[in-house]
mmCIF file of C-alpha atoms in Angstrom:
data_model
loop_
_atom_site.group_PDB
_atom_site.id
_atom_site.type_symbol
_atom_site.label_atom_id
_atom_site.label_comp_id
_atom_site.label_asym_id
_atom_site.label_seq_id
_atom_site.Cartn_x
_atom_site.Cartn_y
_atom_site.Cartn_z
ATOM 1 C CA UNK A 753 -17.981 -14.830 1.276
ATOM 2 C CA UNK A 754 -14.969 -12.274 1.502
ATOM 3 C CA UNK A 755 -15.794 -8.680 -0.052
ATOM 4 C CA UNK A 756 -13.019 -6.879 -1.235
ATOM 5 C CA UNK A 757 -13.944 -3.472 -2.700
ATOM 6 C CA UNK A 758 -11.168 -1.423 -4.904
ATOM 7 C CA UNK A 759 -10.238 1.765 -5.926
ATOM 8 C CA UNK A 760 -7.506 4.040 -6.884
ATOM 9 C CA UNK A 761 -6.203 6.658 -4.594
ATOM 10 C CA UNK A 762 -3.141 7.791 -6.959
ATOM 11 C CA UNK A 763 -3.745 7.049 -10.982
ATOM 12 C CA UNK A 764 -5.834 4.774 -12.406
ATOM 13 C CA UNK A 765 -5.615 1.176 -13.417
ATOM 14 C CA UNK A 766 -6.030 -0.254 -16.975
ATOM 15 C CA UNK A 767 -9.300 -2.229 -18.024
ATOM 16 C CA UNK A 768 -7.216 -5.355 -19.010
ATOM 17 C CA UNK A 769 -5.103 -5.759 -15.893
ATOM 18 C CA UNK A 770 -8.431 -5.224 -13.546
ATOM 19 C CA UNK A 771 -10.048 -8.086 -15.955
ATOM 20 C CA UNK A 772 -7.305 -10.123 -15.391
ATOM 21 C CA UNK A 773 -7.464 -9.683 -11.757
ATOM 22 C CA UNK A 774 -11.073 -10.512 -11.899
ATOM 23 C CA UNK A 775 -10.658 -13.810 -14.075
ATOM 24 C CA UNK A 776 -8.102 -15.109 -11.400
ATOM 25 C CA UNK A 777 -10.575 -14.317 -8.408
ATOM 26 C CA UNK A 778 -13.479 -15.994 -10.587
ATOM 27 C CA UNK A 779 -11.215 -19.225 -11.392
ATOM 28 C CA UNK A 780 -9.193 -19.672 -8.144
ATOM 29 C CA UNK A 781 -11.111 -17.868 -5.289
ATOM 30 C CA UNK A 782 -14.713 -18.742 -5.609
ATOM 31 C CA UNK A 783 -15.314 -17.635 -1.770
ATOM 32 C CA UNK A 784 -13.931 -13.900 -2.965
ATOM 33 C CA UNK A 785 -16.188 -11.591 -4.101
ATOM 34 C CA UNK A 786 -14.563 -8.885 -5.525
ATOM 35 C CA UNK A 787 -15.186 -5.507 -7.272
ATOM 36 C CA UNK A 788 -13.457 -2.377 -8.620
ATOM 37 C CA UNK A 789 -15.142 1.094 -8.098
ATOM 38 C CA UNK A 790 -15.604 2.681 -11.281
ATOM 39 C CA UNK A 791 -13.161 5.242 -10.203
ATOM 40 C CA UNK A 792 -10.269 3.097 -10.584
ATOM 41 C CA UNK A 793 -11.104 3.759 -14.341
ATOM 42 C CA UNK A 794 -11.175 7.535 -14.350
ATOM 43 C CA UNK A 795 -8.653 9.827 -15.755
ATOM 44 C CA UNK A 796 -7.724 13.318 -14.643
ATOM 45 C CA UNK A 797 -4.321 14.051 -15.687
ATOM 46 C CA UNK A 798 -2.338 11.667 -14.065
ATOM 47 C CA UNK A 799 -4.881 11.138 -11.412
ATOM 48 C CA UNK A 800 -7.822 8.608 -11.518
ATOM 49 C CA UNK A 801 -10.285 10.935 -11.096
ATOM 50 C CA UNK A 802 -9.691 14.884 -9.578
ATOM 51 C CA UNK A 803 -9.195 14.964 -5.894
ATOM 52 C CA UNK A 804 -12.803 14.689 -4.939
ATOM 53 C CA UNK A 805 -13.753 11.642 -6.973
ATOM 54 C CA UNK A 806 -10.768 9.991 -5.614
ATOM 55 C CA UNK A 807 -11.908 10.472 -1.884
ATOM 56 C CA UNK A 808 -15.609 9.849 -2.873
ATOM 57 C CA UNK A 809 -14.635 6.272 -3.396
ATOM 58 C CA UNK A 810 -12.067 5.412 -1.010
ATOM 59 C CA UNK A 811 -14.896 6.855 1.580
ATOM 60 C CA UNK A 812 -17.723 4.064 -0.494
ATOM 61 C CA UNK A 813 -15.675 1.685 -0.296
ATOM 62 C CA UNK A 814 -14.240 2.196 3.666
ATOM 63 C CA UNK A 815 -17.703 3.260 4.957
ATOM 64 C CA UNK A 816 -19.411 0.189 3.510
ATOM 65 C CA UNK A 817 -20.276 -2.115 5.945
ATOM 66 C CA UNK A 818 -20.521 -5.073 2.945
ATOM 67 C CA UNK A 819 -16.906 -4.553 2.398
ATOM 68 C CA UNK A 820 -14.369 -6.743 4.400
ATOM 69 C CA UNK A 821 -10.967 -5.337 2.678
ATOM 70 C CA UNK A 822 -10.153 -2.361 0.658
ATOM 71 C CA UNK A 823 -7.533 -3.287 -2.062
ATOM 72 C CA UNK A 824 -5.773 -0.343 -3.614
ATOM 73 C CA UNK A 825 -5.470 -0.779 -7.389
ATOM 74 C CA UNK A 826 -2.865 1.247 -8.268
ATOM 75 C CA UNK A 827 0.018 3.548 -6.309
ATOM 76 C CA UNK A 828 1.027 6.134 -8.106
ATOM 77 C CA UNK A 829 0.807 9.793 -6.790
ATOM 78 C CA UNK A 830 -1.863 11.188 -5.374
ATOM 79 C CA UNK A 831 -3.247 9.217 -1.798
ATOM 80 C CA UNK A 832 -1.534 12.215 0.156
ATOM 81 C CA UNK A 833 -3.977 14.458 -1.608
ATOM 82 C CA UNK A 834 -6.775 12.855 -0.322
ATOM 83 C CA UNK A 835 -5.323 11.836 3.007
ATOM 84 C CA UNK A 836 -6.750 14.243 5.759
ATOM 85 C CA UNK A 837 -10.483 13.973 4.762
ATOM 86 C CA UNK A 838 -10.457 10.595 4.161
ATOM 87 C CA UNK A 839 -9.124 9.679 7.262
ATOM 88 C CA UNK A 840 -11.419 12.323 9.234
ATOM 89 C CA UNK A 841 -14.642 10.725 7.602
ATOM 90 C CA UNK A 842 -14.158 7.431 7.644
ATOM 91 C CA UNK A 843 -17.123 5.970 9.633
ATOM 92 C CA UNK A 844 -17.772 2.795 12.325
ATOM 93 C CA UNK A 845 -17.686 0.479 9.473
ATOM 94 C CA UNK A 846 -13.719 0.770 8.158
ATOM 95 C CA UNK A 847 -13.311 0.406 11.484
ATOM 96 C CA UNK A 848 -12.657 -3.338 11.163
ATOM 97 C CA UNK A 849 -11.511 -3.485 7.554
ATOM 98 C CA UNK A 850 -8.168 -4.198 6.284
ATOM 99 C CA UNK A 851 -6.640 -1.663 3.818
ATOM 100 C CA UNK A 852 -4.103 -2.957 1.466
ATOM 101 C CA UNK A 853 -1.147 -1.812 -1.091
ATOM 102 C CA UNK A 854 1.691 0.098 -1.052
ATOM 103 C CA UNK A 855 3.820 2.803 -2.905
ATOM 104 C CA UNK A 856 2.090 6.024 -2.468
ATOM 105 C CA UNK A 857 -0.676 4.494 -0.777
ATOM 106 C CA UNK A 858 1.233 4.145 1.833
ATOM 107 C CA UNK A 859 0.195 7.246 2.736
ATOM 108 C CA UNK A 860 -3.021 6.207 3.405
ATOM 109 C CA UNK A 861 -1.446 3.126 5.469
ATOM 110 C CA UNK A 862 0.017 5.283 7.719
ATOM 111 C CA UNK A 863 -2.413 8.368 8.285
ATOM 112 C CA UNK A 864 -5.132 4.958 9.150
ATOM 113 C CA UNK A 865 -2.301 3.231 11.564
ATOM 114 C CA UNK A 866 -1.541 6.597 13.289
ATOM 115 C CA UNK A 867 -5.292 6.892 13.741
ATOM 116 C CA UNK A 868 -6.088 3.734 15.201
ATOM 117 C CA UNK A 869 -8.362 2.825 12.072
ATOM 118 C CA UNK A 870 -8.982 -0.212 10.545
ATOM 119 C CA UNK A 871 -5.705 -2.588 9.805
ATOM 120 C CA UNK A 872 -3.221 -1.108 7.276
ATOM 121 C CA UNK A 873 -0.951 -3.741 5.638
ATOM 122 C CA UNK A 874 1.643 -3.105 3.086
ATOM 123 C CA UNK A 875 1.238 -6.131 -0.108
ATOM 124 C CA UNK A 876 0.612 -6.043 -3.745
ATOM 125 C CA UNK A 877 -1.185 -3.699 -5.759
ATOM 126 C CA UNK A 878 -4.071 -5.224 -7.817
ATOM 127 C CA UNK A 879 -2.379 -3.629 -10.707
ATOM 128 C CA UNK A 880 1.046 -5.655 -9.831
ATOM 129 C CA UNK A 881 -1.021 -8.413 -12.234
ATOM 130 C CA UNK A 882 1.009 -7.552 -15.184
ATOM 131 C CA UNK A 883 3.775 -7.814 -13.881
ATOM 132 C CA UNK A 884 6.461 -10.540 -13.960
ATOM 133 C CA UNK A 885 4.585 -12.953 -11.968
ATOM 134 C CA UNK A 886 2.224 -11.198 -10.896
ATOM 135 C CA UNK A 887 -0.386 -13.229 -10.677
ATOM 136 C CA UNK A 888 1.067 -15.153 -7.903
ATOM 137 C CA UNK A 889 1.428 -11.373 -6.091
ATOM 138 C CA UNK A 890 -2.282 -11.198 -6.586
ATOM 139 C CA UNK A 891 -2.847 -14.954 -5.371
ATOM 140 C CA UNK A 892 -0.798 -14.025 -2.208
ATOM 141 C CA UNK A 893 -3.177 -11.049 -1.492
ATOM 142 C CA UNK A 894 -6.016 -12.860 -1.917
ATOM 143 C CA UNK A 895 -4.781 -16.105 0.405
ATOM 144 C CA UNK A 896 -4.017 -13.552 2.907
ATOM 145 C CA UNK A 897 -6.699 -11.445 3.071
ATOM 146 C CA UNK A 898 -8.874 -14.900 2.922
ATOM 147 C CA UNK A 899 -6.886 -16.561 5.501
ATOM 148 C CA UNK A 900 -4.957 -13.629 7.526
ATOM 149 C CA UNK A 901 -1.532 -15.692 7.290
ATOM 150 C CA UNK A 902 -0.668 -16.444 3.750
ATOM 151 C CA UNK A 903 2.626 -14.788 2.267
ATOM 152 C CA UNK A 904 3.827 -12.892 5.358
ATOM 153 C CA UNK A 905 7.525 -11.477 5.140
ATOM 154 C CA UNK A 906 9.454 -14.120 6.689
ATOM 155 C CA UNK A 907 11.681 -11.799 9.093
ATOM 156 C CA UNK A 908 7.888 -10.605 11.028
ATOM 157 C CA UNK A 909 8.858 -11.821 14.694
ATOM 158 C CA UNK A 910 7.336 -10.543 18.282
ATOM 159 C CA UNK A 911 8.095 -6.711 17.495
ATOM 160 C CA UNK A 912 5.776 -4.807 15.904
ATOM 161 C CA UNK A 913 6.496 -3.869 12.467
ATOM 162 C CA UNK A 914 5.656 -1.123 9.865
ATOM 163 C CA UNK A 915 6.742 -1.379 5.652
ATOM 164 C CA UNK A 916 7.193 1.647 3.495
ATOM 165 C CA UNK A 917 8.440 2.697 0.455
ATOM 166 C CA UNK A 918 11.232 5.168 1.248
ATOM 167 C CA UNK A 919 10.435 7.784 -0.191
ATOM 168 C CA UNK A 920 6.715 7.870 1.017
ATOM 169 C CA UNK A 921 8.068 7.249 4.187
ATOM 170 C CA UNK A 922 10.186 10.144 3.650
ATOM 171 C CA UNK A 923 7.515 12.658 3.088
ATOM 172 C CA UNK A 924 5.007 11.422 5.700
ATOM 173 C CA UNK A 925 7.685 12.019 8.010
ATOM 174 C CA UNK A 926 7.017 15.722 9.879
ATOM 175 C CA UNK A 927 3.632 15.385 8.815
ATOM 176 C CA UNK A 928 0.063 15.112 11.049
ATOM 177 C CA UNK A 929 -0.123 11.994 8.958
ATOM 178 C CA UNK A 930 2.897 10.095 10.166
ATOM 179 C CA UNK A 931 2.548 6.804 12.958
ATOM 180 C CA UNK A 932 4.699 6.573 16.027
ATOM 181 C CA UNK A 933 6.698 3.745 14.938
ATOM 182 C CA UNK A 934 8.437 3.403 18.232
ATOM 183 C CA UNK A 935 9.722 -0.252 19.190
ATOM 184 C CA UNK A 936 8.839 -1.474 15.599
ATOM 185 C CA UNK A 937 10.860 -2.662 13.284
ATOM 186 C CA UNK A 938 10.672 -1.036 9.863
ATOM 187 C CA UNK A 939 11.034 -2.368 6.489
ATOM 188 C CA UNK A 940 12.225 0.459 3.734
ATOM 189 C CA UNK A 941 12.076 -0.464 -0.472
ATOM 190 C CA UNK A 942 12.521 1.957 -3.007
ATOM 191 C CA UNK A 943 12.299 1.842 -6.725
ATOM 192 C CA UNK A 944 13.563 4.674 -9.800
ATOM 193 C CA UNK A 945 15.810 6.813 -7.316
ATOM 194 C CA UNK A 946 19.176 7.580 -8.139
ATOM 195 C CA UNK A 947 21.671 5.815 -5.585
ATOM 196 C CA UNK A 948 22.609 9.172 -3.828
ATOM 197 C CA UNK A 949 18.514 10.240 -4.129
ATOM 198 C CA UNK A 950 18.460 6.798 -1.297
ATOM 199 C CA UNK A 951 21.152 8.289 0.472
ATOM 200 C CA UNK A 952 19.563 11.342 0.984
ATOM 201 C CA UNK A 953 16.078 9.929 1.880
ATOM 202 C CA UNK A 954 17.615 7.413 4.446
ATOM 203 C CA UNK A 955 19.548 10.478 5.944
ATOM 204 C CA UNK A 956 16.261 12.186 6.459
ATOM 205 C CA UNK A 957 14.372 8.782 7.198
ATOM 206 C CA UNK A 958 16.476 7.881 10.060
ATOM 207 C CA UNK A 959 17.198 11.504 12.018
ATOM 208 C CA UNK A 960 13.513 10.886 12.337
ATOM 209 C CA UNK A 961 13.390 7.129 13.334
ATOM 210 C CA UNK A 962 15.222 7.491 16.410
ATOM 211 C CA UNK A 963 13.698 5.171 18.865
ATOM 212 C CA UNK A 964 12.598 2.509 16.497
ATOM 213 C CA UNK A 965 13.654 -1.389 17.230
ATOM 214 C CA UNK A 966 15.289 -1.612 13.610
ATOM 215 C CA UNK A 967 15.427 -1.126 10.034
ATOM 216 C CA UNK A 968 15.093 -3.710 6.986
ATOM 217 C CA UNK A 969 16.466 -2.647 3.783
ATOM 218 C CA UNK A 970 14.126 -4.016 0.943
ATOM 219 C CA UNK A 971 14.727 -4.268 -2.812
ATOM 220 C CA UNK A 972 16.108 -1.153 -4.566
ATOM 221 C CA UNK A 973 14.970 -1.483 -8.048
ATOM 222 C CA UNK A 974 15.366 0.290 -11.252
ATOM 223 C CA UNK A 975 18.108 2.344 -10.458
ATOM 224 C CA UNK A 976 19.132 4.843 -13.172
ATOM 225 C CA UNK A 977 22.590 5.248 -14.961
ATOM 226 C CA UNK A 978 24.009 8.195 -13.325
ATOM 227 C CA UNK A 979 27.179 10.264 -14.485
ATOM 228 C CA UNK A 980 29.433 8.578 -11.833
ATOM 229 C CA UNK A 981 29.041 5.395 -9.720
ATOM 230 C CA UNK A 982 28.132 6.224 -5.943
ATOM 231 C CA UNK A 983 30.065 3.975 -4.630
ATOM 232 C CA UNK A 984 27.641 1.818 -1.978
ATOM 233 C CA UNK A 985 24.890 -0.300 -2.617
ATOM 234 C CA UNK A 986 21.892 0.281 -0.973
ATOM 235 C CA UNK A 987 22.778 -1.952 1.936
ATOM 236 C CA UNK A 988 26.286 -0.131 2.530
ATOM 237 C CA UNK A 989 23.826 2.996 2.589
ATOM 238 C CA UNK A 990 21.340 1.420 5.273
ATOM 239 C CA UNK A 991 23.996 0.628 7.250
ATOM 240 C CA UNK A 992 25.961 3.742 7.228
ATOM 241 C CA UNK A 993 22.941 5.958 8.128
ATOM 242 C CA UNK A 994 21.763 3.343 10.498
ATOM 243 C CA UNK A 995 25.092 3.217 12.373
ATOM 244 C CA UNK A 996 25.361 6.933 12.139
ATOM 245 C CA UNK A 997 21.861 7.536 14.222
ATOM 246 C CA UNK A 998 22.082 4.426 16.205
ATOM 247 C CA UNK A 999 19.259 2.614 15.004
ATOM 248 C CA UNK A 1000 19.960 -1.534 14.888
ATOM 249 C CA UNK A 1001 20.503 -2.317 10.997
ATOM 250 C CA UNK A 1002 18.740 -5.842 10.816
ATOM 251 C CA UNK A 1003 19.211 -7.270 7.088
ATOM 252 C CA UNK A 1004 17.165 -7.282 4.957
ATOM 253 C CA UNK A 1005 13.516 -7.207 4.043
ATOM 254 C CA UNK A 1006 11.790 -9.588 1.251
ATOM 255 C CA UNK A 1007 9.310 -6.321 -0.003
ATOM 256 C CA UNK A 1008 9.868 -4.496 -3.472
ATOM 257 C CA UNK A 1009 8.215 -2.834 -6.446
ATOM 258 C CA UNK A 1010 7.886 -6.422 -8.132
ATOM 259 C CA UNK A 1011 5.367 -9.137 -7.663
ATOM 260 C CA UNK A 1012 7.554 -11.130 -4.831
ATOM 261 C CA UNK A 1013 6.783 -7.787 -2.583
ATOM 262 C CA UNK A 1014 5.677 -9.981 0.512
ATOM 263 C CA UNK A 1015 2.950 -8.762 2.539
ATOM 264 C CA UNK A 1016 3.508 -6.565 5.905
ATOM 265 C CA UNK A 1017 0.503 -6.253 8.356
ATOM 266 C CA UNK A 1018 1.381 -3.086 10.272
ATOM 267 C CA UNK A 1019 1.689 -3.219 14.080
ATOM 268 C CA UNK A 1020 1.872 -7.116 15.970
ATOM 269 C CA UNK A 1021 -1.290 -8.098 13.109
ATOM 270 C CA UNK A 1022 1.120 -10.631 11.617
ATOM 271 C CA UNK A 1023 2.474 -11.908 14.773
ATOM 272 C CA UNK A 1024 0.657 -14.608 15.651
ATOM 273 C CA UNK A 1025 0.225 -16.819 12.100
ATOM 274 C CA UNK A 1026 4.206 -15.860 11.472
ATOM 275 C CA UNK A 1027 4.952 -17.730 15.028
#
């Protein structure tokens, strides 16, 4: 039996996507037991739960040595928050867990991968359930985190790799959070920013990714109207800044905020079921 415990490090899930997660798990993945924290319900603003409810259970559900995987159920602000004591008190048990989202959580994915703890991997949020497709996002989290191999982005090779969204990435960078992502290759996807807001980050992104073995542009989605066009796509924009601080530009990257964001084991984890 696989235990996945989940909770909500940014804001909180709604009651009828989490039942819809559970009715899939019930119907399709009778080996999965799996179970949201009552957190993931809470409501603090746009938090779920204040700051110390938050870390209370990400630290029940990491510390619990019942619980194979930690699931994130929503992104959202908020994991950086929480991100120093949660890392700093997470016990022997989360040592072999895998932790899984992305968006702001990836936060949390890095501050565990720069701290040698547990196995942080980028995929669907159980809260991706509503959207378009998105029960097939939550089918290819569950395969994977049943199997290990299921719904791997197809570019993962022999280098160690690393998936953000860009602007988390952007604001771990500098920070006693971010990993040394030396030699990997890492996968960028954005979604809501302005075309010249991606410019920007990936200016800042790179100047600090010197040293890396390349960059993967993912999906930029939801980009708003602005008063002028910029001018470059977000691959022109990759490859400019890549160019500029000499960092290999390698295509790009099947990850996104939609429900056919592939999954992204941090490190050589996906190596060996993607050769």
């Amino acid at each position: 039996m696989l235990r996945i415990a989940i909770c909500a490090p940014g804001k909180p899930i709604l009651r009828d996507r989490a039942a819809a997660v559970e009715a899939l798990a019930a119907e399709e993945f009778p080996d999965v037991d799996l179970r949201f924290h009552p957190q993931c319900f809470a409501e603090a603003g746009h938090f779920a739960g204040d700051d110390a409810t938050r870390l209370a259970a990400f630290l029940d559900c990491a510390n619990d040595p019942a619980v194979d995987a930690v699931w994130f159920a929503m992104g959202g602000y908020g994991a950086n928050r929480i991100a120093r004591e949660a890392v700093a008190r997470l016990g022997e048990a989360a040592r072999g867990k895998t932790f899984l989202g992305y968006s702001d959580t990836g936060t949390l994915l890095g501050a565990l991968y720069r701290s040698g703890m547990g196995r942080p991997v980028h995929g669907p949020l159980a809260g991706d359930v509503r959207r378009d497709g998105g029960a097939d996002a939550v089918r290819r989290v569950l395969h994977y985190l049943s199997d290990g191999r299921t719904g791997l982005e197809p570019s993962i090779g022999g280098r160690p790799v690393a998936a953000f969204n860009l602007m988390t990435l952007a604001m771990l960078v500098g920070t006693e959070f971010m990993p040394d992502l030396a030699g990997h290759v890492v996968m960028v996807e954005e979604v809501a920013e302005h075309l010249y807001a991606v410019d920007r980050l990936m200016f800042h992104v790179t100047e600090n990714l010197r040293g890396i073995a390349g960059l993967r542009m993912g999906r930029v989605s939801a980009v708003p109207d602005n008063d002028r066009p910029f001018g470059a796509d977000e691959v022109a924009i990759a490859r400019y800044w890549c160019e500029r601080t000499g960092i290999p530009y390698l295509g790009r990257a099947d990850i996104g905020h939609d429900a056919a964001n592939k999954i992204v084991p941090f490190g050589l984890a996906g190596h060996a079921a993607a050769t």
